[in-house]
JSON list of C-alpha atoms in Angstrom, two decimals:
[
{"chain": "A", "resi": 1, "resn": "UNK", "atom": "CA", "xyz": [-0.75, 14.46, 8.48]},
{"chain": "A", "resi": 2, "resn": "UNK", "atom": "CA", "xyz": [-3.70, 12.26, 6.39]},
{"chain": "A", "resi": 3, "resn": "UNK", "atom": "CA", "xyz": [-4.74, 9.71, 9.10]},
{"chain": "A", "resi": 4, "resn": "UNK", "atom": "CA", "xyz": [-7.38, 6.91, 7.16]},
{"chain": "A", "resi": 5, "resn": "UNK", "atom": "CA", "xyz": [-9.77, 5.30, 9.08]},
{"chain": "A", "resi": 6, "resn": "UNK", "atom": "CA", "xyz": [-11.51, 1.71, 7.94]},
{"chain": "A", "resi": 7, "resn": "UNK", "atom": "CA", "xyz": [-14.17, -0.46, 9.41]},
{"chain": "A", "resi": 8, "resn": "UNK", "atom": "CA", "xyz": [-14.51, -2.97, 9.65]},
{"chain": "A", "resi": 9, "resn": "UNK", "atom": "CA", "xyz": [-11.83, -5.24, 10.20]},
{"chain": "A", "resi": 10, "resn": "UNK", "atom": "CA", "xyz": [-13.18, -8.32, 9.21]},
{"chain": "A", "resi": 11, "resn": "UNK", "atom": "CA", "xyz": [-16.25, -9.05, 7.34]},
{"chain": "A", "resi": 12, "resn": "UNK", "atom": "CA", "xyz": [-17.85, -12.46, 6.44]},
{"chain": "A", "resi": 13, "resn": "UNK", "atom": "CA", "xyz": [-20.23, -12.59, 3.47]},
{"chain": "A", "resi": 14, "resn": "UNK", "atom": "CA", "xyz": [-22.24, -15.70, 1.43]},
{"chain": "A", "resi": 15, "resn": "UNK", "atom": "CA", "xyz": [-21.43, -15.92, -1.90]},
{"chain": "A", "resi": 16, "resn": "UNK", "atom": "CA", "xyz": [-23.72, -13.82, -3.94]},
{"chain": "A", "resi": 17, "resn": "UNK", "atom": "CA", "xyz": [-24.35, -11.18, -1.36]},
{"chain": "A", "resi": 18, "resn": "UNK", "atom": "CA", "xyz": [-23.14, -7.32, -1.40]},
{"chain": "A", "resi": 19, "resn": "UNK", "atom": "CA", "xyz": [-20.19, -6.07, 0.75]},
{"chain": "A", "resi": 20, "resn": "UNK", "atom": "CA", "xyz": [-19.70, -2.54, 1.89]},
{"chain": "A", "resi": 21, "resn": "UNK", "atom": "CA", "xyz": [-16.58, -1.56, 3.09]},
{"chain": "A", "resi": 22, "resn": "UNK", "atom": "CA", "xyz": [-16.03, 2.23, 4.64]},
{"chain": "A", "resi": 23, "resn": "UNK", "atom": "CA", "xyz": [-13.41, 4.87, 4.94]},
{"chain": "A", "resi": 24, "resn": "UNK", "atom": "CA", "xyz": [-13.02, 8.03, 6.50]},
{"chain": "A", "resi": 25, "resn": "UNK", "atom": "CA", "xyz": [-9.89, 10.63, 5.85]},
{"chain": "A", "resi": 26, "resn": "UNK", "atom": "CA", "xyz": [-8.88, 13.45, 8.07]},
{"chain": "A", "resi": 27, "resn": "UNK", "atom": "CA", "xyz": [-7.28, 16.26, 5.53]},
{"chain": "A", "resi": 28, "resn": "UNK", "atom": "CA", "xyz": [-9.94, 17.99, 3.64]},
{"chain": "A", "resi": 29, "resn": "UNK", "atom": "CA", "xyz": [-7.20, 18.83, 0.92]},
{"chain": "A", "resi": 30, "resn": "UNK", "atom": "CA", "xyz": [-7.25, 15.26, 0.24]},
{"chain": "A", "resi": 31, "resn": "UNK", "atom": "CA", "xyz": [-8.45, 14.39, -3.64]},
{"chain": "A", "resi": 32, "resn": "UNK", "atom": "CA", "xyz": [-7.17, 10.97, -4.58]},
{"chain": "A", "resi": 33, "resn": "UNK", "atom": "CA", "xyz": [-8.94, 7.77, -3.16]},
{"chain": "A", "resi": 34, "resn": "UNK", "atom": "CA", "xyz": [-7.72, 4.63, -4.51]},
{"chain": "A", "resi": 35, "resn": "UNK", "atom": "CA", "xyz": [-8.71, 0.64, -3.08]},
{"chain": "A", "resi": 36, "resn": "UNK", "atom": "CA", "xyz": [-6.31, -1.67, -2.76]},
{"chain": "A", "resi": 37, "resn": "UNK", "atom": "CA", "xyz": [-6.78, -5.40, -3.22]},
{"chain": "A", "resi": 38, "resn": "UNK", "atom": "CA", "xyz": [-4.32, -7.71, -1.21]},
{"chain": "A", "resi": 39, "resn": "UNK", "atom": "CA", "xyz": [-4.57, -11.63, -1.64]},
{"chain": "A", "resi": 40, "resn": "UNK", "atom": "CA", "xyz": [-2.43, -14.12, 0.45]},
{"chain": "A", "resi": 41, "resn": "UNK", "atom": "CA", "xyz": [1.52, -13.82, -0.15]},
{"chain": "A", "resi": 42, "resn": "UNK", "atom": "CA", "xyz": [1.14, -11.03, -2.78]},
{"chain": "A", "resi": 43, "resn": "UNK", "atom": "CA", "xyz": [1.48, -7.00, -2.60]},
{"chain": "A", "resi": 44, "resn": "UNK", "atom": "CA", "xyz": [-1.54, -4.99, -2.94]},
{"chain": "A", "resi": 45, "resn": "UNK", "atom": "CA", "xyz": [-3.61, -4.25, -6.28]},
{"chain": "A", "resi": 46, "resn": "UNK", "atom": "CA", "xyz": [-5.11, -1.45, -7.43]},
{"chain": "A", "resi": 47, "resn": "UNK", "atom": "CA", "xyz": [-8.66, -2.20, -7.72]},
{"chain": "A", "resi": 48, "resn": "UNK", "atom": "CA", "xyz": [-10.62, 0.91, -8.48]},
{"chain": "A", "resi": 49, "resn": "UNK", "atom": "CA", "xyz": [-9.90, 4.66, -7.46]},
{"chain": "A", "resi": 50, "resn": "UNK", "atom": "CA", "xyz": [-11.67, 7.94, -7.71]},
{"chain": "A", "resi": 51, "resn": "UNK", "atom": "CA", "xyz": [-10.69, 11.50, -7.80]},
{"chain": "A", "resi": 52, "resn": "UNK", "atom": "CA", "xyz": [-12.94, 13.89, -5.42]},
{"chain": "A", "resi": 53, "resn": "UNK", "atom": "CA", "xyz": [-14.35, 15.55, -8.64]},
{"chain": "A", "resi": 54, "resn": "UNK", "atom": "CA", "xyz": [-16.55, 12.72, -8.88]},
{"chain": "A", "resi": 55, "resn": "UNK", "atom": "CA", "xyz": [-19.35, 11.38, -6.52]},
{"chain": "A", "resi": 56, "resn": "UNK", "atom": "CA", "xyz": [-19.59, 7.58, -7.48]},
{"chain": "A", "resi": 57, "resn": "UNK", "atom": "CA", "xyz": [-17.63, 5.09, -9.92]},
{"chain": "A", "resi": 58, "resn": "UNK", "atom": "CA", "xyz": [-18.92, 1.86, -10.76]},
{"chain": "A", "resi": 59, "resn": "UNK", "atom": "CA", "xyz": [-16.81, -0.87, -12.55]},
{"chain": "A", "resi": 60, "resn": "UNK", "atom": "CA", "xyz": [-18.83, -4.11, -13.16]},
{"chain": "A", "resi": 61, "resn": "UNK", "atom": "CA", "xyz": [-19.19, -5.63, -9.79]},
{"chain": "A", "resi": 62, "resn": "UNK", "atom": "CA", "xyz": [-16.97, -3.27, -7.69]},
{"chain": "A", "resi": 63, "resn": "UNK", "atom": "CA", "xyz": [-18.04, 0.88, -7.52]},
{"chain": "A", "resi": 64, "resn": "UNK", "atom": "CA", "xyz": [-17.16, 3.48, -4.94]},
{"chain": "A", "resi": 65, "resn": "UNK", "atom": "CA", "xyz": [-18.48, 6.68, -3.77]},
{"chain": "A", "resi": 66, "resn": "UNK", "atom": "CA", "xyz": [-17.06, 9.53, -2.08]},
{"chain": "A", "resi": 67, "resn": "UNK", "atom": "CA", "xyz": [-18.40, 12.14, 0.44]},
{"chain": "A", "resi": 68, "resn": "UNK", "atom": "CA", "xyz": [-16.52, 15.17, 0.65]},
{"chain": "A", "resi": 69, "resn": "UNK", "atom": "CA", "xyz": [-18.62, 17.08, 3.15]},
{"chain": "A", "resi": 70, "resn": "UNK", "atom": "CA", "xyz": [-18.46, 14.08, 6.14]},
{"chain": "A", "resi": 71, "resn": "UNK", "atom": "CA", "xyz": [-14.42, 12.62, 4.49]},
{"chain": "A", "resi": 72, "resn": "UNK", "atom": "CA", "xyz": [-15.25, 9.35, 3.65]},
{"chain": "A", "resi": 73, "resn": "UNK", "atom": "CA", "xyz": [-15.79, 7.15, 1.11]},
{"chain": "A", "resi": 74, "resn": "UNK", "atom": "CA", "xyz": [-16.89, 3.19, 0.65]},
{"chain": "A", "resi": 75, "resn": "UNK", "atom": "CA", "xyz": [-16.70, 0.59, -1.79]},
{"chain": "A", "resi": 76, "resn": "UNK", "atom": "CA", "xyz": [-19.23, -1.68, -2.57]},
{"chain": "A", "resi": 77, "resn": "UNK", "atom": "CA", "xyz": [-18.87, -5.01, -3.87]},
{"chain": "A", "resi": 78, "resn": "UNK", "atom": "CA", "xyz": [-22.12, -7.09, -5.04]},
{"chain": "A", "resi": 79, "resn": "UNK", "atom": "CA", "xyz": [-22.69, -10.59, -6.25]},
{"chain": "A", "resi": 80, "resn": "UNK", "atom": "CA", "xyz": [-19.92, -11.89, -3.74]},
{"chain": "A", "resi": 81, "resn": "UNK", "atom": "CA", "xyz": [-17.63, -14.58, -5.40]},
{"chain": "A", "resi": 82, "resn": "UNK", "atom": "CA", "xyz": [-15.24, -16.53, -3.62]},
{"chain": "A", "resi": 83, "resn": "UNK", "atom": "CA", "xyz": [-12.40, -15.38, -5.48]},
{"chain": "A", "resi": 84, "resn": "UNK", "atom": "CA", "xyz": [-12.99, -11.54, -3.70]},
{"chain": "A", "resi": 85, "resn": "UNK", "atom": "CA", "xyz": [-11.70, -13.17, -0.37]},
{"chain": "A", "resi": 86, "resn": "UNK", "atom": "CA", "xyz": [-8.83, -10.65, 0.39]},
{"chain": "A", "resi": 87, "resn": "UNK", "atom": "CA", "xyz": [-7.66, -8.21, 2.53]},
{"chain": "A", "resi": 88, "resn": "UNK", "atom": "CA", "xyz": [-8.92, -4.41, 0.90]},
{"chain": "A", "resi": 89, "resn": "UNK", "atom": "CA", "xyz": [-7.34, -1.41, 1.47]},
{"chain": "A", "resi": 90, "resn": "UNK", "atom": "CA", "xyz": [-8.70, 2.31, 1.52]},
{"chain": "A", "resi": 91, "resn": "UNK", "atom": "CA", "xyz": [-6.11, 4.87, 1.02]},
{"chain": "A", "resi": 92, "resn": "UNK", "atom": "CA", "xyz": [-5.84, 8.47, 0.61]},
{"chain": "A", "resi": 93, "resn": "UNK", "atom": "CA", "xyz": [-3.45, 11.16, -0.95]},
{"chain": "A", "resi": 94, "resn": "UNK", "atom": "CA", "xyz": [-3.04, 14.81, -2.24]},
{"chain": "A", "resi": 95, "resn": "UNK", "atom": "CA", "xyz": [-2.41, 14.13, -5.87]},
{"chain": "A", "resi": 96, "resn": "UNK", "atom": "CA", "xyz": [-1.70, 17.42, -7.79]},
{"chain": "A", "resi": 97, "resn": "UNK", "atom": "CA", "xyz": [-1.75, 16.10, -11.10]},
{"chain": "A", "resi": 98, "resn": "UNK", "atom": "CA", "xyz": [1.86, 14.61, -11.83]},
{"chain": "A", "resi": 99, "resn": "UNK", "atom": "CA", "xyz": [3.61, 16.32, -8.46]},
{"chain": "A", "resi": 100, "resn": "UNK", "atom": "CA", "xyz": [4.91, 14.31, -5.48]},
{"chain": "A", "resi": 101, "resn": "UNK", "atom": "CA", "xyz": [1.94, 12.20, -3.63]},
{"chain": "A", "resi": 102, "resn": "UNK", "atom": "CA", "xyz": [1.93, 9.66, -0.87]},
{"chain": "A", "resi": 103, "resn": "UNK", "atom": "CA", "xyz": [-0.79, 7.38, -0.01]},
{"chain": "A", "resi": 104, "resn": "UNK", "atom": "CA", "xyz": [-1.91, 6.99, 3.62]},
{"chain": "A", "resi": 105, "resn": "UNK", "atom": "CA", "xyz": [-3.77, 3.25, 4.00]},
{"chain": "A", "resi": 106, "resn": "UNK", "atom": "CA", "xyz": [-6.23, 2.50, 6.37]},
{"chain": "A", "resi": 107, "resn": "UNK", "atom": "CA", "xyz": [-5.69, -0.82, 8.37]},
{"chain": "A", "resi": 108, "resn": "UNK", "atom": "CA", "xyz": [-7.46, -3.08, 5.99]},
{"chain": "A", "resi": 109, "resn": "UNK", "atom": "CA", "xyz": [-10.44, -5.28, 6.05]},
{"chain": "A", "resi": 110, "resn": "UNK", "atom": "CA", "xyz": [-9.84, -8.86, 5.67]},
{"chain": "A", "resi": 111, "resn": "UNK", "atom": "CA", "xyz": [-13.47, -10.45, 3.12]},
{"chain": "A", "resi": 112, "resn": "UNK", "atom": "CA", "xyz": [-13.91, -13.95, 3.31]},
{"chain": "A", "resi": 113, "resn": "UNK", "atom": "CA", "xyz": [-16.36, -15.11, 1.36]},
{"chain": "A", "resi": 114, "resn": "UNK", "atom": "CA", "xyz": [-18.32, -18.18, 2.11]},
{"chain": "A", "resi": 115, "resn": "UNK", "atom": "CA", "xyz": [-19.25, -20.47, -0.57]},
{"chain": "B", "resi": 1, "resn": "UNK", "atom": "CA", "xyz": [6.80, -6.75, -17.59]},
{"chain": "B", "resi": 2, "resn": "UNK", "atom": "CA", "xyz": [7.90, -8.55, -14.89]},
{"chain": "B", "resi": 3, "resn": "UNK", "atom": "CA", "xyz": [6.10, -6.25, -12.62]},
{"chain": "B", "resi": 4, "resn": "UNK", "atom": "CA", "xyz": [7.88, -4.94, -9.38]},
{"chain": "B", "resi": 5, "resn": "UNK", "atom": "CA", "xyz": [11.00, -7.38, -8.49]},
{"chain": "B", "resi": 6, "resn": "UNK", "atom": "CA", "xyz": [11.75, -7.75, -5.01]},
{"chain": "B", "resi": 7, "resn": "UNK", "atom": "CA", "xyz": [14.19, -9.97, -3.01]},
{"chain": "B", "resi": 8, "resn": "UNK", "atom": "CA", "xyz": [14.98, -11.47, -1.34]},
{"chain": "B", "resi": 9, "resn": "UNK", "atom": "CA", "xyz": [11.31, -12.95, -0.59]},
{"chain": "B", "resi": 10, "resn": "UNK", "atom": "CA", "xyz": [12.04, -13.89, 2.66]},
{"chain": "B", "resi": 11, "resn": "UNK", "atom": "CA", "xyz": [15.38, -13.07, 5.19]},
{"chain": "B", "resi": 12, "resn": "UNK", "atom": "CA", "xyz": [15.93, -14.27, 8.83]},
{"chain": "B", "resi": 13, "resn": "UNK", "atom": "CA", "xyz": [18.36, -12.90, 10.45]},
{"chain": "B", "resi": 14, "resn": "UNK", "atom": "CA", "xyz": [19.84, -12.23, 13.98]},
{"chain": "B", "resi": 15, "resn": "UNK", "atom": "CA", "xyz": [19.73, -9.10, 15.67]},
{"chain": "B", "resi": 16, "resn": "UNK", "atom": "CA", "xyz": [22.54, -6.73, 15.16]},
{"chain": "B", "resi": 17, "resn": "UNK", "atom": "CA", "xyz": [22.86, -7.86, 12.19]},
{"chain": "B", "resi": 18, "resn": "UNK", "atom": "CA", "xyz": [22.95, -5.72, 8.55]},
{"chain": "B", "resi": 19, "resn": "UNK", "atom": "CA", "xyz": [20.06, -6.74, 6.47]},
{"chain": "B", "resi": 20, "resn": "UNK", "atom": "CA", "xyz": [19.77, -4.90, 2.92]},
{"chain": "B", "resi": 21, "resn": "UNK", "atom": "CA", "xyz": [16.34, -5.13, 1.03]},
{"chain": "B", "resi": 22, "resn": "UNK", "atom": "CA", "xyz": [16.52, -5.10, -2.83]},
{"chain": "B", "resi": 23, "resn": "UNK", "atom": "CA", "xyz": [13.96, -3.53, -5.03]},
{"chain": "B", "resi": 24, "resn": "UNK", "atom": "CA", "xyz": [13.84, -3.35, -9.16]},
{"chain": "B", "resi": 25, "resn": "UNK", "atom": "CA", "xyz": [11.18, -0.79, -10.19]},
{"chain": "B", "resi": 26, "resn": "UNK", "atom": "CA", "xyz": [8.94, -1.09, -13.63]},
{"chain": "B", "resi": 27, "resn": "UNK", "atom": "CA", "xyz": [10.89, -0.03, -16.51]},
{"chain": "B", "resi": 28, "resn": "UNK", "atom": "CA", "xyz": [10.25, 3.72, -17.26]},
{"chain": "B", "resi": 29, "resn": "UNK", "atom": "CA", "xyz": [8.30, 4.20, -13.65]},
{"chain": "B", "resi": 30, "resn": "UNK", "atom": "CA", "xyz": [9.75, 7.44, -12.00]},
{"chain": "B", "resi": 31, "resn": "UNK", "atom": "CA", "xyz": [8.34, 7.25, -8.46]},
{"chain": "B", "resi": 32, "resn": "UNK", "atom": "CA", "xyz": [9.62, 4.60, -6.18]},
{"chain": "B", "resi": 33, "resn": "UNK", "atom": "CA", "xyz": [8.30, 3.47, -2.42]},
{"chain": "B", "resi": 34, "resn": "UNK", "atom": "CA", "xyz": [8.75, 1.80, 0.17]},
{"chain": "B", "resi": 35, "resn": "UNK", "atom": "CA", "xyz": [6.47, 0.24, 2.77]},
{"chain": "B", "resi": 36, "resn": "UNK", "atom": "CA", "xyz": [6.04, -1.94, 5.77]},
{"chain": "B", "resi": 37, "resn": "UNK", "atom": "CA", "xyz": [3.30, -3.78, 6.81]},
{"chain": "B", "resi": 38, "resn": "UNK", "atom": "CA", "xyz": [2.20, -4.82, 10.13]},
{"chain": "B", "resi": 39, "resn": "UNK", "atom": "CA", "xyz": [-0.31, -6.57, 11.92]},
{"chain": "B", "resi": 40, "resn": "UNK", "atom": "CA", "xyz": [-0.61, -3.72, 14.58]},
{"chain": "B", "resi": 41, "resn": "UNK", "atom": "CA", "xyz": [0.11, -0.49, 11.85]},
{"chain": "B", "resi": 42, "resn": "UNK", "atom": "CA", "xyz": [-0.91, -1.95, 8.66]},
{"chain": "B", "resi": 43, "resn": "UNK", "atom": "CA", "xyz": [1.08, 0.09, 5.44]},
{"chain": "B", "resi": 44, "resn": "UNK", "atom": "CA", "xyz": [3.19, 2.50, 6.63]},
{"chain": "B", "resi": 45, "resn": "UNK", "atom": "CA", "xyz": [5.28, 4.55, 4.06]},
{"chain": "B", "resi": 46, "resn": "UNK", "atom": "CA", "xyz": [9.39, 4.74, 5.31]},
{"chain": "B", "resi": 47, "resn": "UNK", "atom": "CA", "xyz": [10.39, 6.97, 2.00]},
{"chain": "B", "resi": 48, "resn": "UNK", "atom": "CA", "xyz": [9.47, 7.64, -1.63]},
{"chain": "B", "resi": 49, "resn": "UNK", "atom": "CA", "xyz": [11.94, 8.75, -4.38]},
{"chain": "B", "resi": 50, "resn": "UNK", "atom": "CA", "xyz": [10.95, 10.61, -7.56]},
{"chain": "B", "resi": 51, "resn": "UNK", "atom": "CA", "xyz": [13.18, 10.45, -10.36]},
{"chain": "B", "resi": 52, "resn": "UNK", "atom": "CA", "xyz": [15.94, 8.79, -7.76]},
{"chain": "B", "resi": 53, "resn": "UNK", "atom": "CA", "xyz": [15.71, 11.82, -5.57]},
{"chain": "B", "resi": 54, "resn": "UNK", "atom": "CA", "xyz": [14.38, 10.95, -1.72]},
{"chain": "B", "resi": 55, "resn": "UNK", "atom": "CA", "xyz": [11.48, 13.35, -1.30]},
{"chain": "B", "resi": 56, "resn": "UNK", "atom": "CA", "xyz": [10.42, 12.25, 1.93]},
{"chain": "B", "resi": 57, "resn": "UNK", "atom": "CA", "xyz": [11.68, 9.81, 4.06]},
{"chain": "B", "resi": 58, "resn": "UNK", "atom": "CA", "xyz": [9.49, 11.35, 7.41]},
{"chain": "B", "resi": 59, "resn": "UNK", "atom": "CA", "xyz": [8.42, 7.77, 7.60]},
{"chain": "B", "resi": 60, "resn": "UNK", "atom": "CA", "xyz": [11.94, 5.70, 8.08]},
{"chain": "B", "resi": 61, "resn": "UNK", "atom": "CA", "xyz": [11.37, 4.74, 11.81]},
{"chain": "B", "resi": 62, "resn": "UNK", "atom": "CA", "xyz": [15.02, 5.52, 13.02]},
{"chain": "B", "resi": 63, "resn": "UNK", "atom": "CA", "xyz": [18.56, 5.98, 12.02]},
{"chain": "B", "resi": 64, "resn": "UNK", "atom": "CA", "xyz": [19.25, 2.42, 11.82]},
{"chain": "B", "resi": 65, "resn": "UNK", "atom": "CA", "xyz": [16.84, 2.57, 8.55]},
{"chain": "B", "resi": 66, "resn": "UNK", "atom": "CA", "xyz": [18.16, 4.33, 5.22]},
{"chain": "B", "resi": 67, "resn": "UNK", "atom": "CA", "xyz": [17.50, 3.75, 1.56]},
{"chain": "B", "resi": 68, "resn": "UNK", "atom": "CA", "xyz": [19.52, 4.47, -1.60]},
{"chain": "B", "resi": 69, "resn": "UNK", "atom": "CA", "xyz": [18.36, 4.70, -5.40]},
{"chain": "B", "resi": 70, "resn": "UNK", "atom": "CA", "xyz": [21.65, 4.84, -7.53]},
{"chain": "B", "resi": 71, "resn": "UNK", "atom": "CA", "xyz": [19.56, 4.81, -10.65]},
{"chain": "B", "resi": 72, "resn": "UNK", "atom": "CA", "xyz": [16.04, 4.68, -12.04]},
{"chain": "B", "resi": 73, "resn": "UNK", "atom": "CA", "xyz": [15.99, 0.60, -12.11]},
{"chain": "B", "resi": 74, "resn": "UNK", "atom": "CA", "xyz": [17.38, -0.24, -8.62]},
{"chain": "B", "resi": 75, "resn": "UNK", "atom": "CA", "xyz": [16.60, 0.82, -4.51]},
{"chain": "B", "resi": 76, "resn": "UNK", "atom": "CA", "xyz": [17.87, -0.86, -1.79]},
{"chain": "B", "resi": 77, "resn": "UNK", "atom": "CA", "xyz": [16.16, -0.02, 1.81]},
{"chain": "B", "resi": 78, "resn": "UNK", "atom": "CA", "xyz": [19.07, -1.43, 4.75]},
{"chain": "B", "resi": 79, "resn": "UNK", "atom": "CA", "xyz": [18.35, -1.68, 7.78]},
{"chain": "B", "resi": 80, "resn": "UNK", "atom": "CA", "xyz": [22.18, -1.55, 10.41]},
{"chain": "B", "resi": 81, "resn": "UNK", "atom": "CA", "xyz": [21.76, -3.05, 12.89]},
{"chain": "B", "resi": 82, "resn": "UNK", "atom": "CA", "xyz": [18.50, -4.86, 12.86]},
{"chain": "B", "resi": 83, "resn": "UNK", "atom": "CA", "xyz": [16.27, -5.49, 16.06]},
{"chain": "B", "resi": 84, "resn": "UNK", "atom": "CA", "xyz": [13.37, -8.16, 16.40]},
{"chain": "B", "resi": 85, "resn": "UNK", "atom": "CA", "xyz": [10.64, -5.41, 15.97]},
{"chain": "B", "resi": 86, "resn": "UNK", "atom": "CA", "xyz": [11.99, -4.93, 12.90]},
{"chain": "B", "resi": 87, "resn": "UNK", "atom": "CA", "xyz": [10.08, -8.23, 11.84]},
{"chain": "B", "resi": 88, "resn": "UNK", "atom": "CA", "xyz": [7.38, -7.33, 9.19]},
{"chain": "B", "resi": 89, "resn": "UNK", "atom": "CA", "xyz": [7.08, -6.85, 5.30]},
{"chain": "B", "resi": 90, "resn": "UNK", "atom": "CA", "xyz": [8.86, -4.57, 3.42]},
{"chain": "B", "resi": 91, "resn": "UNK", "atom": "CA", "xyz": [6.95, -3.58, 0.14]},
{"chain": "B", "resi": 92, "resn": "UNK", "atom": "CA", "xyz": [8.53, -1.79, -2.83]},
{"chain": "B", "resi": 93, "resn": "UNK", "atom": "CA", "xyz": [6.13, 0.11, -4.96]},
{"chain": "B", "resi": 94, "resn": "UNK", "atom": "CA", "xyz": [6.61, 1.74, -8.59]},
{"chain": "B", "resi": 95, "resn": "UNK", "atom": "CA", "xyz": [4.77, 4.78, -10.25]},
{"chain": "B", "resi": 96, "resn": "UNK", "atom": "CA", "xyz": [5.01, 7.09, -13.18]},
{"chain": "B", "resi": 97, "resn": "UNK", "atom": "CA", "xyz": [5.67, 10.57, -11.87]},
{"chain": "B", "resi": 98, "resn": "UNK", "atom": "CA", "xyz": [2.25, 11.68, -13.14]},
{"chain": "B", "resi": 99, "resn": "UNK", "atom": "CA", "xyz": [0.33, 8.43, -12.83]},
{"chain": "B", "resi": 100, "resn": "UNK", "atom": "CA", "xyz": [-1.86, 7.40, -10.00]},
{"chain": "B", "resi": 101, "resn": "UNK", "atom": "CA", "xyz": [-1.37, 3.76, -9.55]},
{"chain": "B", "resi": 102, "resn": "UNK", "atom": "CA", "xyz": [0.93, 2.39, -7.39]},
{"chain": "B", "resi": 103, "resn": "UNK", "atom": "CA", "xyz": [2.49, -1.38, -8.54]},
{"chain": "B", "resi": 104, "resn": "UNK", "atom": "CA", "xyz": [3.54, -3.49, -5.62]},
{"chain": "B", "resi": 105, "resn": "UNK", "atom": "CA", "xyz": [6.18, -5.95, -5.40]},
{"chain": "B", "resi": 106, "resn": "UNK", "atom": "CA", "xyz": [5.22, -9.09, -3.76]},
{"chain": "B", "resi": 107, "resn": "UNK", "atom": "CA", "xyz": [7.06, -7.79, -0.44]},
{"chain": "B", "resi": 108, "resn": "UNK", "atom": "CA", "xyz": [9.98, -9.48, 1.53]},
{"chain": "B", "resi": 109, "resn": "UNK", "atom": "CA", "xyz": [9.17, -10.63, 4.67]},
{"chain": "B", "resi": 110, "resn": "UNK", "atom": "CA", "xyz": [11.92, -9.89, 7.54]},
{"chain": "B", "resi": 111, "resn": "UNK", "atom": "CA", "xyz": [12.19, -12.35, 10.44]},
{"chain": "B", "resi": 112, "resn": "UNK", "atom": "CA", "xyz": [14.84, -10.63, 12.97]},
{"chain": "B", "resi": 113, "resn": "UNK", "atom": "CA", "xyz": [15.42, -13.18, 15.89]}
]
């Protein structure tokens, strides 16, 4: 099966800095990439995800990109706010557009940012 | 919406005992799952219905572990009997059928003493 790898496990920014956050994936049929967002007491959030037909995607301060050839992907998170303190999550899946698909998570990455 | 209900939110209980985990998906979501999370093995998925049909439940640790979805608005994940490594957070998560995201609930968190 999908086994998701993420590094690292803890990372410690100032406010106003970038954060980079990476993945790797072991099943090349992979195609779905989605980042998960997981404050204190609450269940994870979608955050941003991309599809494998598509290199990079940027939403205002938060964007991904994807490498196919090596299996992994990152997110990158600039201008740091306090309020991005959470644990992320990578995940992967096979997602054949409306069949069955199960994410595998990677171990998460708890972001504290430092005001 | 009220999003993903869960509950209870939290449950102690002794070992041996029966301890049933209740989850109400988004109206009109067709993909249901559910998850545990650990310190040591982060999100694991135990099973994940479509259209209240199990599709794969490779993930439920044991026999002691089953889950049920008698209709599209209610799953309950029970756990007979329950042991202390049992202890974790049990997430329920909704889906459309040909959507992507996955909604959490805000998880129940199982103390088994």
């Amino acid at each position: 099966g999908e086994n998701v790898e993420q590094h690292p496990s803890t990372l410690s920014v100032q406010e106003g800095d970038s954060a980079v956050i990476k993945c790797t994936y072991s099943d090349s049929a992979s195609n779905y990439f989605p980042w998960y967002k997981q404050e204190l007491g609450k269940g994870p959030q979608l955050i941003i995800d991309i599809r494998s037909n598509v290199g990079e995607k940027k939403d205002q301060r938060i964007a991904v990109t994807l490498n196919k050839t090596a299996k992994h992907f990152s997110l990158h998170i600039t201008e740091t706010q306090p309020e991005d303190s959470a644990v992320y999550f990578c995940a992967a899946s096979i997602n054949s557009g409306g069949s069955n698909y199960k994410l595998t998570f990677g171990k998460g990455t708890l972001l504290t940012v430092n005001p | 919406d009220a999003g993903v209900i869960q509950s209870p939110r939290h449950e102690v209980t002794e070992m041996g005992q029966e301890v049933t985990l209740r989850c109400k998906p988004i109206s009109g979501h067709n993909s249901l799952f559910w998850y545990r999370q650990t310190m040591m093995r982060g999100l694991e998925l135990l099973i994940y219905f479509n259209n209240n049909v199990p599709i794969d439940d490779s993930g439920m640790p044991e026999d002691r572990f089953s889950a049920k979805m008698p209709n599209a608005s209610f799953s309950t994940l029970k756990i007979q009997p329950s042991e202390p490594r049992d202890s974790a957070v049990y997430f329920c998560a909704s889906s459309l059928l040909s959507g992507r995201e996955a909604f959490f609930g805000q998880g129940t968190r199982l103390t088994v003493v």
